[in-house]
XYZ file of C-alpha atoms in Angstrom:
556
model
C 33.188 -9.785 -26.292
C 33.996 -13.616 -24.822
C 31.145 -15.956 -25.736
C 29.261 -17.075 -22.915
C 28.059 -20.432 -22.076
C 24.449 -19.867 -21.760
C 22.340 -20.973 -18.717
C 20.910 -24.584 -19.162
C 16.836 -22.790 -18.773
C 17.833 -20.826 -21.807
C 19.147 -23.231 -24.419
C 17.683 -24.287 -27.312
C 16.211 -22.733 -30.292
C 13.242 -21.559 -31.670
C 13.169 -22.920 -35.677
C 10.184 -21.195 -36.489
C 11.971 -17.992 -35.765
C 15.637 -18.688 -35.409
C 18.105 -19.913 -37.489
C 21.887 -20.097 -36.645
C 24.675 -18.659 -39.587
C 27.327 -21.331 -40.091
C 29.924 -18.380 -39.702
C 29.527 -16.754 -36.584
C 27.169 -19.671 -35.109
C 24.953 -16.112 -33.971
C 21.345 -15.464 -35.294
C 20.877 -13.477 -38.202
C 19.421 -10.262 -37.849
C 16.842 -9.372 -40.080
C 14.911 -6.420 -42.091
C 12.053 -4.724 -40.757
C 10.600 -5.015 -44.078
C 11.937 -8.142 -45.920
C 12.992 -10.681 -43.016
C 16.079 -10.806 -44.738
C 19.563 -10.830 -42.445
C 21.001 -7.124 -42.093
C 24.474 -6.433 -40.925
C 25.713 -7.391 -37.334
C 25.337 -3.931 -36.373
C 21.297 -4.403 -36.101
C 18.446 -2.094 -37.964
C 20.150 0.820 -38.642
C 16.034 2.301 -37.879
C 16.528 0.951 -34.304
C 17.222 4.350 -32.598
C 13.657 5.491 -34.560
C 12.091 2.434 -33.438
C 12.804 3.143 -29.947
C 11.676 7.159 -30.265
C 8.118 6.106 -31.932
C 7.381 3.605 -28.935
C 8.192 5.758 -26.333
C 6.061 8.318 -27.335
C 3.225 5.862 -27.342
C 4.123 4.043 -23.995
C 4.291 8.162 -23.076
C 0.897 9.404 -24.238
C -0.537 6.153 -22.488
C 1.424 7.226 -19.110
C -0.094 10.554 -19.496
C -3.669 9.462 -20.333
C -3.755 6.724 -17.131
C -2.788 9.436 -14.713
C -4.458 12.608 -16.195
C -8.058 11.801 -15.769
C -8.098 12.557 -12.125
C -7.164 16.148 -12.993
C -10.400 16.822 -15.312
C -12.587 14.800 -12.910
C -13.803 17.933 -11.076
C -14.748 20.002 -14.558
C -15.900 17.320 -16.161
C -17.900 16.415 -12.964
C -19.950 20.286 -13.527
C -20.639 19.463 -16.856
C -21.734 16.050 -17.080
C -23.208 15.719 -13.572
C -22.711 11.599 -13.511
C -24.093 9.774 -10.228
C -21.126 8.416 -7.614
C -21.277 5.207 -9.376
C -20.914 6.726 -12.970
C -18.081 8.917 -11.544
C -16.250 5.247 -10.400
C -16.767 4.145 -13.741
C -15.368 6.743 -15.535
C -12.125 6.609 -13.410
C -11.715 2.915 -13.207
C -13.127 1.372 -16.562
C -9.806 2.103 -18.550
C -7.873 -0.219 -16.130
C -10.227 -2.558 -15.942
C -10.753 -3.219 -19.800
C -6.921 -3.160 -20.426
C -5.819 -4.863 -17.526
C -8.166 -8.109 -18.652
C -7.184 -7.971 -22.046
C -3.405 -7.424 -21.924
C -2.757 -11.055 -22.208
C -5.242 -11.599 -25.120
C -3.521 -8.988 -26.984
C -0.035 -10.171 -26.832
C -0.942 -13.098 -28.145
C -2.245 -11.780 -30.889
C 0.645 -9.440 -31.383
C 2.570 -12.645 -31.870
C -0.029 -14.202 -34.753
C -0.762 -11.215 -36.162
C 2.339 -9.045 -35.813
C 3.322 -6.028 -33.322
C 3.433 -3.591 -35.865
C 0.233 -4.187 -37.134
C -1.312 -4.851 -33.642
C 0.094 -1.429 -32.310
C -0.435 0.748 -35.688
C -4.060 -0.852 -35.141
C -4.241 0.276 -31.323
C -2.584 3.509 -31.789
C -5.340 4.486 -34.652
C -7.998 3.235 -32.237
C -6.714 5.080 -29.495
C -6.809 8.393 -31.532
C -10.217 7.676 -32.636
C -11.394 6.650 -28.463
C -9.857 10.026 -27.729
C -11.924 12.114 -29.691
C -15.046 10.452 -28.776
C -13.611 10.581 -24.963
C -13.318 14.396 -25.397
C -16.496 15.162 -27.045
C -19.000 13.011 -24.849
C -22.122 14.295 -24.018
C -23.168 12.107 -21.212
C -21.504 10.138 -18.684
C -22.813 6.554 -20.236
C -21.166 7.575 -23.267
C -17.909 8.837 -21.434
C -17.440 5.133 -19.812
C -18.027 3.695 -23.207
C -15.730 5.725 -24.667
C -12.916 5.271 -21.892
C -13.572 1.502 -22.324
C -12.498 1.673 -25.931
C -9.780 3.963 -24.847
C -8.442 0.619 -22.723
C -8.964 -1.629 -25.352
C -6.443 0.558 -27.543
C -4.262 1.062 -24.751
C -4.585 -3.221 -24.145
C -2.621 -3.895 -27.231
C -0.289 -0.646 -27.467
C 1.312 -1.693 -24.346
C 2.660 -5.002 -25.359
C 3.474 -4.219 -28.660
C 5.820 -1.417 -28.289
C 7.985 -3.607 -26.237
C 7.737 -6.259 -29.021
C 9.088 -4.091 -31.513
C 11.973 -3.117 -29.410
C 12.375 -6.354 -28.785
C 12.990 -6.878 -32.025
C 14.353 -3.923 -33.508
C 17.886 -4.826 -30.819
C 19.115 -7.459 -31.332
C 22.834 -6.394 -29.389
C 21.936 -7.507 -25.874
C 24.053 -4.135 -24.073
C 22.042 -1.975 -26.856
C 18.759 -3.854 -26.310
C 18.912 -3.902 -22.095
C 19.451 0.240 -22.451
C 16.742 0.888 -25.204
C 14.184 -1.390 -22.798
C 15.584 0.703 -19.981
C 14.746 4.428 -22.049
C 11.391 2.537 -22.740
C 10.355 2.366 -18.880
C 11.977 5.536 -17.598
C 10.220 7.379 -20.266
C 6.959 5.473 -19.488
C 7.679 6.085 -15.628
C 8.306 10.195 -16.569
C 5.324 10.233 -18.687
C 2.943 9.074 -15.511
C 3.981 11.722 -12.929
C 3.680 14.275 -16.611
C -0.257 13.797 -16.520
C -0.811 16.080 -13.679
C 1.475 18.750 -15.095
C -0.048 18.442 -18.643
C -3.659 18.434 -17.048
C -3.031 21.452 -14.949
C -1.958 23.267 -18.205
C -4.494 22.457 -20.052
C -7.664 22.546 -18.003
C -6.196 26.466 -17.076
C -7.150 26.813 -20.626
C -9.679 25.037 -21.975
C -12.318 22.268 -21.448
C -11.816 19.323 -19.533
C -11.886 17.213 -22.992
C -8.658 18.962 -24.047
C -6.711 16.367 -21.558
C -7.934 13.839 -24.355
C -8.240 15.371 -27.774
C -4.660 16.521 -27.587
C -4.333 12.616 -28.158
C -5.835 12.840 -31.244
C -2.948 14.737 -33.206
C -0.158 12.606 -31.589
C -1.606 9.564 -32.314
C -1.718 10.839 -35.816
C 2.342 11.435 -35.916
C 2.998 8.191 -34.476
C 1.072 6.283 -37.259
C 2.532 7.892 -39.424
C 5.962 7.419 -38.522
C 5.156 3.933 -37.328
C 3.895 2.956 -40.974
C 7.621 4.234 -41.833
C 10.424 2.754 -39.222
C 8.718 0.108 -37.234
C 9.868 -3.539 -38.216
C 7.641 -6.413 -37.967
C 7.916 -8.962 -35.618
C 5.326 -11.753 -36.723
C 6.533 -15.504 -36.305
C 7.512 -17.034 -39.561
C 5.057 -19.468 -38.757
C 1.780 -18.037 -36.185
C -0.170 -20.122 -35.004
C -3.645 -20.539 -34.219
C -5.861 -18.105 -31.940
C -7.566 -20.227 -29.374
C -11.120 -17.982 -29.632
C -12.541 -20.499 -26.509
C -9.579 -19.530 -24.213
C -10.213 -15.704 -24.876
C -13.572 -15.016 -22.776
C -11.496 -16.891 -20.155
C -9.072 -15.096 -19.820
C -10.886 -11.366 -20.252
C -13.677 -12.292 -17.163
C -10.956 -13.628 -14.908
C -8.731 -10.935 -15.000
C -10.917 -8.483 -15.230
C -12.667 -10.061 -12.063
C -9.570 -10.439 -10.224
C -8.625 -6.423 -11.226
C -12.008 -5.243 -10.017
C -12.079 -7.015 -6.850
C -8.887 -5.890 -5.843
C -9.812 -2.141 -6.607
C -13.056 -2.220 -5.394
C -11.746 -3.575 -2.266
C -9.169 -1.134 -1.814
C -11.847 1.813 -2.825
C -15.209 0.347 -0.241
C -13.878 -2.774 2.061
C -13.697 -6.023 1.599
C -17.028 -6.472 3.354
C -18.571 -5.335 -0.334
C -20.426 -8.554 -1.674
C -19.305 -7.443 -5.383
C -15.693 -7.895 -4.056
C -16.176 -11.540 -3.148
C -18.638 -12.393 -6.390
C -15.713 -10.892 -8.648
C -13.305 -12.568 -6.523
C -15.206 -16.103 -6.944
C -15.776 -15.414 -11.034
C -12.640 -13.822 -11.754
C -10.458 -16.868 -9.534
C -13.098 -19.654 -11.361
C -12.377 -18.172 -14.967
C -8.987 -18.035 -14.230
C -8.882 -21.930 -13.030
C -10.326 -22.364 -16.302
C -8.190 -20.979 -18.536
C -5.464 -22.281 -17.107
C -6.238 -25.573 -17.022
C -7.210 -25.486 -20.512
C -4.065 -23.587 -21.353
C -1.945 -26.705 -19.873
C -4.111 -28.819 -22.312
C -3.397 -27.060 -25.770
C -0.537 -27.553 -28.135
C -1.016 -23.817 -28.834
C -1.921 -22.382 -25.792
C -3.029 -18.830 -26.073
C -0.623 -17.953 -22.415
C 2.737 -20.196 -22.687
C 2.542 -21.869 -19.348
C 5.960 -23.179 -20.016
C 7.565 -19.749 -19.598
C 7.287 -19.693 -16.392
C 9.451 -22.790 -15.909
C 12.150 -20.349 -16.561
C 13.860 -19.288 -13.576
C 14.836 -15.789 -15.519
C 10.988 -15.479 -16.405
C 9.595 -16.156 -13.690
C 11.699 -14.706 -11.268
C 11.321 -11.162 -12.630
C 7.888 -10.831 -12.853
C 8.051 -11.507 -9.219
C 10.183 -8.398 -8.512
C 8.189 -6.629 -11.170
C 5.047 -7.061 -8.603
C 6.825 -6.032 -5.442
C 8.147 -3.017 -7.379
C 4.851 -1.883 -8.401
C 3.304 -2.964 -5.404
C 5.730 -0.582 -3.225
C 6.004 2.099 -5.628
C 2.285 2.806 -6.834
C 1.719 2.985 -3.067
C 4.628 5.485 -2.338
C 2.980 7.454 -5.385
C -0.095 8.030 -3.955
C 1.181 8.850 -0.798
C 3.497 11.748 -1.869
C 0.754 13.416 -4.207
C -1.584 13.195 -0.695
C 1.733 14.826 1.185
C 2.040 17.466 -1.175
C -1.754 18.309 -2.084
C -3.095 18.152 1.367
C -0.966 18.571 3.918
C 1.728 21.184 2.176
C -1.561 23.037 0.013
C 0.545 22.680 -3.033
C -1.736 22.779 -6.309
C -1.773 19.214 -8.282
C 0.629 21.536 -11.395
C 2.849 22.077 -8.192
C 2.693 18.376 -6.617
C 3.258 16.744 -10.327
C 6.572 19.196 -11.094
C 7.675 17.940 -7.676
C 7.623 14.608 -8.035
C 9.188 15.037 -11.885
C 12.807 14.445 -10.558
C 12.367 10.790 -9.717
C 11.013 9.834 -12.844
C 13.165 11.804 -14.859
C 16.134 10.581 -13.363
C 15.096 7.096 -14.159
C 15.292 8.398 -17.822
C 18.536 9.388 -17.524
C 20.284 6.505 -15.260
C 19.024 3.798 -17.847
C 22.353 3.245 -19.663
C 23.917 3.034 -16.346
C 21.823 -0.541 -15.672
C 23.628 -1.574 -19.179
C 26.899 -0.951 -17.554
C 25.871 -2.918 -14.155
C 24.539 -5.954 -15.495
C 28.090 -7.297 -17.169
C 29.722 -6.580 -14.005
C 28.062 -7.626 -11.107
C 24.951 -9.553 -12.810
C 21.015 -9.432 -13.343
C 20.454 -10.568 -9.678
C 22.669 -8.152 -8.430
C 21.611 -5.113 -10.267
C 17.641 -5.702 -9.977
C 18.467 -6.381 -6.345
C 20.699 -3.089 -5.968
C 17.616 -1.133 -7.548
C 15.096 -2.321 -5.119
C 17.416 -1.604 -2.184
C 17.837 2.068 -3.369
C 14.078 2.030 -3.522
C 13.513 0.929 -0.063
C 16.264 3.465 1.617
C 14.679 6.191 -0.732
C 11.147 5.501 0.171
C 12.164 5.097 4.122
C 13.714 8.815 3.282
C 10.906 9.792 2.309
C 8.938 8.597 5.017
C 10.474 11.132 7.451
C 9.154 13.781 5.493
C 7.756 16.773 7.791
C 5.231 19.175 7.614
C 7.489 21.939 6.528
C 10.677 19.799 5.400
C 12.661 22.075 2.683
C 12.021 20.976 -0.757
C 15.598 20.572 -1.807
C 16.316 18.291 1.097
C 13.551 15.738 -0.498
C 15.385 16.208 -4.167
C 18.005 13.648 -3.649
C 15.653 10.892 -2.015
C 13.606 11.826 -5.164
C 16.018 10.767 -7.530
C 17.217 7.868 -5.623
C 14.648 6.135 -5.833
C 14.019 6.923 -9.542
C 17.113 5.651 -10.404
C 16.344 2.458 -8.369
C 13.061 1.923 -10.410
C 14.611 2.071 -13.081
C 17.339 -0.431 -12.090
C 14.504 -2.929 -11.359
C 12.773 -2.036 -14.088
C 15.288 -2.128 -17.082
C 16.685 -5.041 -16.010
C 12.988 -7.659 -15.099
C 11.651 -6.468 -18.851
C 14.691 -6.822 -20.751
C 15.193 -10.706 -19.247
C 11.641 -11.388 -19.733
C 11.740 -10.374 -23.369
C 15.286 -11.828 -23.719
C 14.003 -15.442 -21.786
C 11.163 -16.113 -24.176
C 11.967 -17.476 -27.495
C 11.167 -14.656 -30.290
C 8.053 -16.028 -31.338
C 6.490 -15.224 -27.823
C 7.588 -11.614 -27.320
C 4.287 -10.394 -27.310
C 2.792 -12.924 -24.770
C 5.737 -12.000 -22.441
C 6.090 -8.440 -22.932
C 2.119 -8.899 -21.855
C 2.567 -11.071 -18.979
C 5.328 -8.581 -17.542
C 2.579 -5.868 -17.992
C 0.006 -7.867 -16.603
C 2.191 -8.518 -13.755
C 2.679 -4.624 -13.131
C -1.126 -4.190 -13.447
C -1.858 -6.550 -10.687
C 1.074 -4.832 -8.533
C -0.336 -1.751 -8.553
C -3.305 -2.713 -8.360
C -2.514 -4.634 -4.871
C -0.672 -1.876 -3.609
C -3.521 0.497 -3.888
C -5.161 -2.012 -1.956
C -3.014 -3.290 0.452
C -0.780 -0.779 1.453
C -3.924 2.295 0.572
C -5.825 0.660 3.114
C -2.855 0.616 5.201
C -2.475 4.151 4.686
C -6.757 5.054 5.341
C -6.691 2.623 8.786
C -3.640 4.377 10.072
C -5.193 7.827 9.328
C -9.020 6.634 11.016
C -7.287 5.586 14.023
C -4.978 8.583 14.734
C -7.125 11.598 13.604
C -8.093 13.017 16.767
C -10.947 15.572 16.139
C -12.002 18.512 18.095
C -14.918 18.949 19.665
C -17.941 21.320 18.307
C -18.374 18.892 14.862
C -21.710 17.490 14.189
C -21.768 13.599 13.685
C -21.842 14.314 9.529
C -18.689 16.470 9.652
C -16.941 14.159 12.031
C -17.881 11.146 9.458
C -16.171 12.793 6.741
C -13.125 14.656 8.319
C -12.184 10.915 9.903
C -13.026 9.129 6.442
C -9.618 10.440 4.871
C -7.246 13.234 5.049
C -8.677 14.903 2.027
C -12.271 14.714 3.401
C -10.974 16.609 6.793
C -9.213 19.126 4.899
C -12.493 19.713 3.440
C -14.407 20.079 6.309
C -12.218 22.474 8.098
C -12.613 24.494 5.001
C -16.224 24.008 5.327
C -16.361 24.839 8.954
C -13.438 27.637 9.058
C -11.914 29.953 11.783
C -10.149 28.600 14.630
C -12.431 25.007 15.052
C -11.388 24.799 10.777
C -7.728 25.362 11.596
C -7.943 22.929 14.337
C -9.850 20.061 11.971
C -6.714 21.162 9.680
C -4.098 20.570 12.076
C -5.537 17.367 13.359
C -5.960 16.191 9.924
C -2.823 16.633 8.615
C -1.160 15.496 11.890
C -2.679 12.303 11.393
C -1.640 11.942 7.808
C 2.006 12.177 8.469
C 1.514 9.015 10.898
C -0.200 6.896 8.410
C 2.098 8.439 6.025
C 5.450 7.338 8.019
C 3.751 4.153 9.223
C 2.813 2.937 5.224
C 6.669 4.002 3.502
C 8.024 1.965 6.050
C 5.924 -1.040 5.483
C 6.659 -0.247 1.539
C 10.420 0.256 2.272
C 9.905 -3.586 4.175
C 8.978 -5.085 1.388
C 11.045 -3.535 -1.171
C 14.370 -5.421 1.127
C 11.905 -8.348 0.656
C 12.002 -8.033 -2.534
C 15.652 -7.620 -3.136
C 16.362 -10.489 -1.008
C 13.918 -12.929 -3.039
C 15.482 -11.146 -6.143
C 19.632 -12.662 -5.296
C 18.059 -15.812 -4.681
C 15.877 -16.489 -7.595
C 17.978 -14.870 -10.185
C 21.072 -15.904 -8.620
C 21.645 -18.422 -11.502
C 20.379 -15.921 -14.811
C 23.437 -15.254 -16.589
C 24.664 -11.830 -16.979
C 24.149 -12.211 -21.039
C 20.887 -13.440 -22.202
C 21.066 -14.372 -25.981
C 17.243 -13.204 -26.581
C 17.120 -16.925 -28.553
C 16.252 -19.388 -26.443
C 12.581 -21.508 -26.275
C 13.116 -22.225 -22.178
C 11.387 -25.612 -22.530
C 11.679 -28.404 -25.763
C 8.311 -27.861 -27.677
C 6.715 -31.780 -27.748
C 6.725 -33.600 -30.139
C 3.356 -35.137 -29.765
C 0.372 -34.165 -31.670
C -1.694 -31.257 -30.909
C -4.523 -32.082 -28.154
C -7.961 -30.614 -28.238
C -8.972 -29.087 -25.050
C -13.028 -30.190 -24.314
């Protein structure tokens, strides 16, 4: 392959991690074990390396989305108060959403091997408590240490791959694998909870963790390669509350807002904390010599113009998610087992079209390709918005798979830049910002476009008459809740309630993929113009801004 110049926001090198050979002018590669340089070809435990964190990003996938499934068992046994139930759903998120950013940053002191082996052991353990708790305070605890695992799992394992490819065709395919599998293992938690809670208990959904967790330590002790700097740092310990209570404020206020209104007082107090903290750390991370968030990455064009598209993308697709599990739960009567196998075929295919981004990316560019995904996400998710009532299921199969492989486009292409833009020292910090980043999309979505979804529904549900005030509260609260109440209620007035219901969905339904397809074009538009200058090749080297030179300043 022709050398490429590379792009002036991505020269330079790191010394405490990089060293150029006098030969080939290339950085070394090095042993997973040693340090020591390895052939050209790369660890020849790469292909391993990739298997082990899949699995993990998988079992986390699974876990995030499986919960809902066991609410109503666990809901029987436990009997927890509304507010408990909220807690047990949401405290996961919240807990590894605020400390994604801590944990990368410790990957890089520390190293992502020995953050994630740490994680994935604590994760095991969380499960097994998870499973066996007796009471619902103890179930939130437990699901709070099951996000604090999860918190420094999800960084590491793209770390390690990072690290483990050092070819950058190899490397933009294995990070590709990495989020299709992640994407596949999400809509798998509804099929692997139906299974299992057909079975057994609803704490089967978490001990099964237990013994995989087990396999990947093992095997992670054996292949994974280390990818400490040669010369960490310093953990700034003040900068850590800081950066915990503000994003976990900001997270929380944006779901609680999309769950009860933004006329909730806790919204605005987390709001106000979470935006303060936040202010804080950032001000003091602008001060430090060794910051724990590297402000200066997002000087880089690359950087921080894919963690833009990586918000739209989430933003759109958590949305579109939520939307078709509704479509296919309540108004075709499908089981969840049912509604997760249908959805499979857009994740899978993201799987499977990965290496296909590695082919794109030489020939028509980053820009290009991470716009071309988000287009085929917006003309899949405006197919899907003209979904009927009774629409044949093999007629939604290609709009399925569409816009899997347009995910995955986005996807394979915004991680692997942000892991190749930040000098290797940093992987951890970005491969947590870029998480972060997908956190907070989702997390908007839900709110944004779900309450786009719930105000279309309230103001097109048109009920029949013969409901007391109660019923009529409920059925026009959601689709689900109207559903329920013509179940409640039953012969004709139930079928009517039904009908109504459902009619009503399919309007909110149509009226929300559109808006999501909307900003998707957004999206690729923004994506040509702020990548339009990221070269095609990425050397995976480069510190995007000179480190000073002055001495380290102490922030008060």
């Amino acid at each position: 392959m022709t050398p490429k110049t590379p792009h002036p926001s991505t020269t330079g090198q790191d010394s405490a991690t990089t060293r150029q050979t006098p030969a080939t002018g290339q950085a070394p590669r090095t042993s997973p074990r040693t340090g020591a340089a390895t052939a050209a070809g790369g660890d020849p435990r790469r292909w391993a390396v990739l298997a082990v964190s899949c699995v993990a990003a998988a079992l986390l996938g699974i876990d995030n989305s499986v919960l809902t499934y066991a609410v109503p068992s666990l809901s029987r046994q436990l009997n927890p108060s509304s507010t408990q139930l909220l807690w047990i759903v949401d405290v996961y998120g919240f807990v590894l959403g605020g400390l994604l950013i801590v944990a990368g940053a410790l990957g890089d002191r520390i190293g992502g091997k020995k953050l994630l082996l740490t994680g994935v052991g604590g994760f095991g353990a969380a499960s097994a408590l998870t499973a066996y708790a007796p009471s619902p305070e103890l179930l939130i605890a437990a699901r709070a240490l099951l996000g604090l695992a999860g918190a420094t799992i999800m960084p590491s394992t793209l770390s390690l791959v990072r690290t483990a490819f050092t070819d950058p065709r190899e490397r933009t395919t294995a990070i590709g694998v990495s989020g299709g599998v992640a994407a596949a293992s999400f809509a798998l938690g509804p099929v692997v909870g139906g299974l299992l809670l057909d079975h057994f208990w609803w704490g089967s959904v978490f001990l099964i963790n237990v013994p995989l967790m087990a396999a990947i330590l093992v095997a992670g002790a054996l292949v994974l390669p280390e990818s400490r700097s040669a010369h960490p740092r310093p953990l700034d310990w003040a900068s850590v509350p800081l950066s915990i209570t503000g994003m976990f404020g900001v997270i929380y206020a944006i779901k609680t807002a999309a769950r009860d209104g933004v006329d909730e007082p806790a919204v605005w107090i987390a709001a106000a904390v979470g935006a303060l903290a936040l202010a804080a750390f950032l001000r003091r991370q602008g001060r430090l010599a060794a910051p724990l968030l590297e402000l200066r990455l997002f000087r880089n064009e690359a950087f921080s113009g894919t963690i833009g598209a990586n918000v739209v993308t989430m933003l759109a697709s958590t949305t579109l998610s939520l939307a078709c599990s509704l479509y296919f739960q309540v108004v075709r009567g499908w089981s969840p087992l049912t509604a997760g196998l249908a959805l499979l075929p857009g994740p899978l295919s993201a799987a499977f079209a990965a290496p296909l981004a590695t082919l794109l990316v030489p020939r028509i560019g980053r820009a290009r390709t991470v716009a071309l995904g988000l287009l085929l996400m917006a003309v899949s998710t405006a197919g899907i918005g003209m979904l009927t009532a009774h629409t044949a299921y093999w007629r939604m199969l290609p709009v399925l798979v569409v816009n899997g492989v347009g995910i995955i486009f986005t996807f394979a292409v915004t991680s692997d830049t942000i892991l190749a833009s930040a000098p290797r020292d940093r992987t951890g910090s970005a491969a947590a910002i870029s998480e972060t980043s997908m956190e907070l999309g989702g997390a908007l979505g839900i709110a944004i476009l779900g309450s786009v979804l719930t105000a279309v529904y309230r103001g097109a549900v048109s009920l029949p008459r013969g409901l007391t005030g109660a019923q009529a509260s409920v059925a026009r609260e959601s689709v689900a809740g109207g559903v329920d109440t013509a179940g409640r209620v039953g012969g004709p007035l139930g079928r009517r309630i039904a009908d109504a219901s459902r009619e009503a969905y399919l309007h909110s339904f149509h009226v929300t993929t559109l808006i999501a397809a909307a900003v998707m074009l957004a999206g690729a538009a923004v994506a040509l113009w702020t990548l339009r200058n990221v070269p095609a090749e990425l050397p995976g080297d480069a510190d995007p801004v000179p480190r000073p030179a002055a001495a380290p300043v102490s922030a008060p």
